[in-house]
C-alpha cells in the first residue's frame, strides 16, 4: 500500500502486435508513472531466473520459449498501490476470465500468450526490478 514500484513486461506478442503504446497508455491514464523502460531480448538465463517459481509446471517449457522468442519491453512503474493497480489493469492470467476492459480481456486469447506481466507482491516486485534493472538496487 502507499507508493509502490512494480515491474511491467510487455511480452513478445504485445511488442510484435504493436500494443506497447496501448499498454503504456492505460498505465499512464490510471495515474501511474513510467520510471524506467527499455526494450530487451530475454535470454534463457534471464527467463529462467524471472520465472523460477514456475519451474516444473506443465506450461513451463512453453512459457520460456514464448518469453524468449522476440524482444520485450520492461518498465518500472511507480505510483499509489502500483502493484495491485497494474494487476487490475492487466486482468487475470486466463484472458477468458478477464473482463473486456482489461488488457488481457481486450487483446489476448491464450493463457500463455497473454501480452503482459506485472509483479504480484512487494517481494516479487523488488526481486524482479533488481533482476531487470540491477543498477537501481538500493
Ligand atoms: O502472469 P500471471 O501472474 O497472471 O500468471 P502466473 O500464474 O504467474 O503465470 C506466469 C505466466 O505463465 C502467465 O502469465 C502465462 O504466460 C504462463 N502460464 C501458462 O502458460 N499457463 C498457465 N496455466 C499458467 C500460466
Ligand atoms: Mg505471476
Coordinates of C-alpha atoms and ligand atoms in Angstrom, one line a residue:
X1 CA 0.0 0.0 0.0
X2 CA 1.0 3.6 -0.4
X3 CA 3.7 4.5 -3.0
X4 CA 5.0 1.3 -4.7
X5 CA 7.1 0.3 -7.6
X6 CA 6.3 -2.7 -9.8
X7 CA 7.8 -4.4 -12.8
X8 CA 5.8 -4.4 -16.0
X9 CA 6.7 -6.5 -19.1
X10 CA 5.0 -6.2 -22.4
X11 CA 5.6 -9.7 -23.6
X12 CA 6.8 -10.7 -27.2
X13 CA 3.3 -10.9 -28.6
X14 CA 2.4 -7.4 -27.3
X15 CA 5.6 -5.9 -28.8
X16 CA 5.1 -7.8 -32.1
X17 CA 1.5 -6.7 -32.4
X18 CA 2.3 -3.1 -31.8
X19 CA 0.4 -2.9 -28.5
X20 CA 3.2 -1.3 -26.4
X21 CA 1.6 2.2 -26.7
X22 CA -1.8 0.8 -25.8
X23 CA -0.5 -0.9 -22.7
X24 CA 1.5 2.1 -21.5
X25 CA -1.4 4.5 -22.3
X26 CA -3.6 2.5 -19.9
X27 CA -1.0 2.6 -17.2
X28 CA -0.5 6.3 -17.6
X29 CA -4.2 7.1 -17.8
X30 CA -4.6 5.3 -14.5
X31 CA -2.2 7.9 -13.0
X32 CA 0.9 5.6 -12.7
X33 CA 4.2 6.7 -14.0
X34 CA 6.9 5.0 -16.1
X35 CA 10.1 5.4 -14.1
X36 CA 12.4 3.4 -16.3
X37 CA 11.9 1.5 -19.5
X38 CA 13.9 -0.5 -22.1
X39 CA 13.5 -3.0 -24.9
X40 CA 15.5 -6.2 -24.5
X41 CA 15.7 -9.7 -25.9
X42 CA 15.4 -12.1 -22.9
X43 CA 17.9 -15.0 -23.0
X44 CA 17.3 -18.4 -21.3
X45 CA 19.2 -17.5 -18.2
X46 CA 17.1 -14.3 -17.6
X47 CA 13.9 -16.0 -18.5
X48 CA 14.5 -19.0 -16.1
X49 CA 15.5 -16.6 -13.3
X50 CA 12.4 -14.4 -13.8
X51 CA 10.0 -17.4 -13.9
X52 CA 11.9 -19.5 -11.3
X53 CA 8.8 -20.2 -9.2
X54 CA 7.1 -21.8 -12.3
X55 CA 9.9 -24.4 -12.9
X56 CA 8.3 -27.9 -13.2
X57 CA 4.8 -26.7 -14.1
X58 CA 3.3 -28.3 -17.2
X59 CA 3.4 -25.0 -19.1
X60 CA 6.9 -24.1 -18.1
X61 CA 8.8 -25.0 -21.3
X62 CA 6.2 -23.3 -23.5
X63 CA 6.4 -20.2 -21.2
X64 CA 10.2 -20.0 -21.5
X65 CA 10.1 -20.5 -25.3
X66 CA 7.4 -17.8 -25.6
X67 CA 9.1 -15.1 -23.4
X68 CA 12.5 -15.6 -25.3
X69 CA 11.1 -15.7 -28.8
X70 CA 11.3 -12.0 -29.6
X71 CA 12.0 -8.6 -27.8
X72 CA 10.0 -7.5 -24.8
X73 CA 9.6 -4.1 -23.2
X74 CA 10.3 -3.9 -19.5
X75 CA 9.4 -1.0 -17.3
X76 CA 9.5 0.1 -13.7
X77 CA 6.0 1.5 -12.9
X78 CA 5.6 3.7 -9.8
X79 CA 2.6 5.1 -8.0
X80 CA 0.0 4.7 -5.4
X81 CA -0.7 0.9 -5.0
X82 CA 1.1 0.3 -8.2
X83 CA 1.4 -3.4 -7.8
X84 CA -2.3 -4.2 -7.4
X85 CA -3.3 -1.4 -9.9
X86 CA -1.1 -2.8 -12.7
X87 CA -2.5 -6.3 -12.0
X88 CA -6.1 -4.9 -12.2
X89 CA -5.3 -3.1 -15.5
X90 CA -3.8 -6.4 -16.9
X91 CA -6.7 -8.7 -15.8
X92 CA -6.4 -12.3 -14.7
X93 CA -3.9 -14.8 -16.3
X94 CA -6.6 -16.6 -18.3
X95 CA -8.0 -14.0 -20.8
X96 CA -11.3 -15.8 -20.9
X97 CA -11.8 -14.8 -17.3
X98 CA -10.6 -11.2 -17.9
X99 CA -13.2 -8.5 -18.5
X100 CA -13.0 -6.7 -21.9
X101 CA -12.0 -3.6 -20.0
X102 CA -8.7 -5.1 -19.0
X103 CA -5.6 -5.5 -21.3
X104 CA -5.8 -9.3 -21.4
X105 CA -9.6 -9.2 -21.7
X106 CA -9.4 -6.8 -24.6
X107 CA -6.3 -8.2 -26.5
X108 CA -5.4 -11.8 -25.6
X109 CA -7.0 -15.2 -26.3
X110 CA -4.4 -17.5 -24.8
X111 CA -3.4 -18.2 -21.2
X112 CA 0.2 -18.5 -22.3
X113 CA 0.3 -15.6 -24.8
X114 CA -1.4 -13.1 -22.5
X115 CA 0.5 -10.0 -23.5
X116 CA 1.7 -8.6 -20.2
X117 CA 3.5 -9.4 -16.9
X118 CA 3.1 -7.5 -13.6
X119 CA 4.7 -8.3 -10.3
X120 CA 2.3 -9.9 -7.9
X121 CA 3.6 -8.8 -4.5
X122 CA 6.1 -6.4 -2.9
X123 CA 8.7 -9.2 -2.6
X124 CA 8.3 -10.2 -6.3
X125 CA 8.4 -6.5 -7.4
X126 CA 11.7 -6.0 -5.5
X127 CA 13.3 -9.1 -6.9
X128 CA 12.1 -8.5 -10.5
X129 CA 13.1 -4.9 -10.5
X130 CA 16.6 -5.8 -9.3
X131 CA 16.8 -8.6 -11.9
X132 CA 15.9 -6.4 -14.9
X133 CA 17.4 -3.1 -13.6
X134 CA 20.3 -4.1 -11.4
X135 CA 21.6 -0.5 -11.5
X136 CA 18.5 0.6 -9.5
X137 CA 19.3 -1.7 -6.5
X138 CA 19.0 0.4 -3.3
Ligands
LIG1 O1 1.2 -13.6 -15.3 P1 0.4 -14.0 -14.1 O2 1.0 -13.6 -12.8 O3 -1.0 -13.6 -14.3 O4 0.3 -15.6 -14.1 P2 1.2 -16.7 -13.4 O5 0.3 -17.7 -12.8 O6 2.2 -16.1 -12.5 O7 1.9 -17.4 -14.7 C1 3.0 -16.8 -15.3 C2 2.8 -16.9 -16.8 O8 2.9 -18.3 -17.1 C3 1.4 -16.5 -17.3 O9 1.3 -15.1 -17.5 C4 1.4 -17.2 -18.6 O10 2.1 -16.6 -19.7 C5 2.0 -18.6 -18.2 N1 1.0 -19.6 -17.9 C6 0.6 -20.5 -18.8 O11 1.1 -20.6 -19.9 N2 -0.3 -21.5 -18.4 C7 -0.9 -21.5 -17.2 N3 -1.8 -22.4 -16.9 C8 -0.5 -20.5 -16.3 C9 0.5 -19.6 -16.6
LIG2 MG1 2.7 -14.2 -11.8

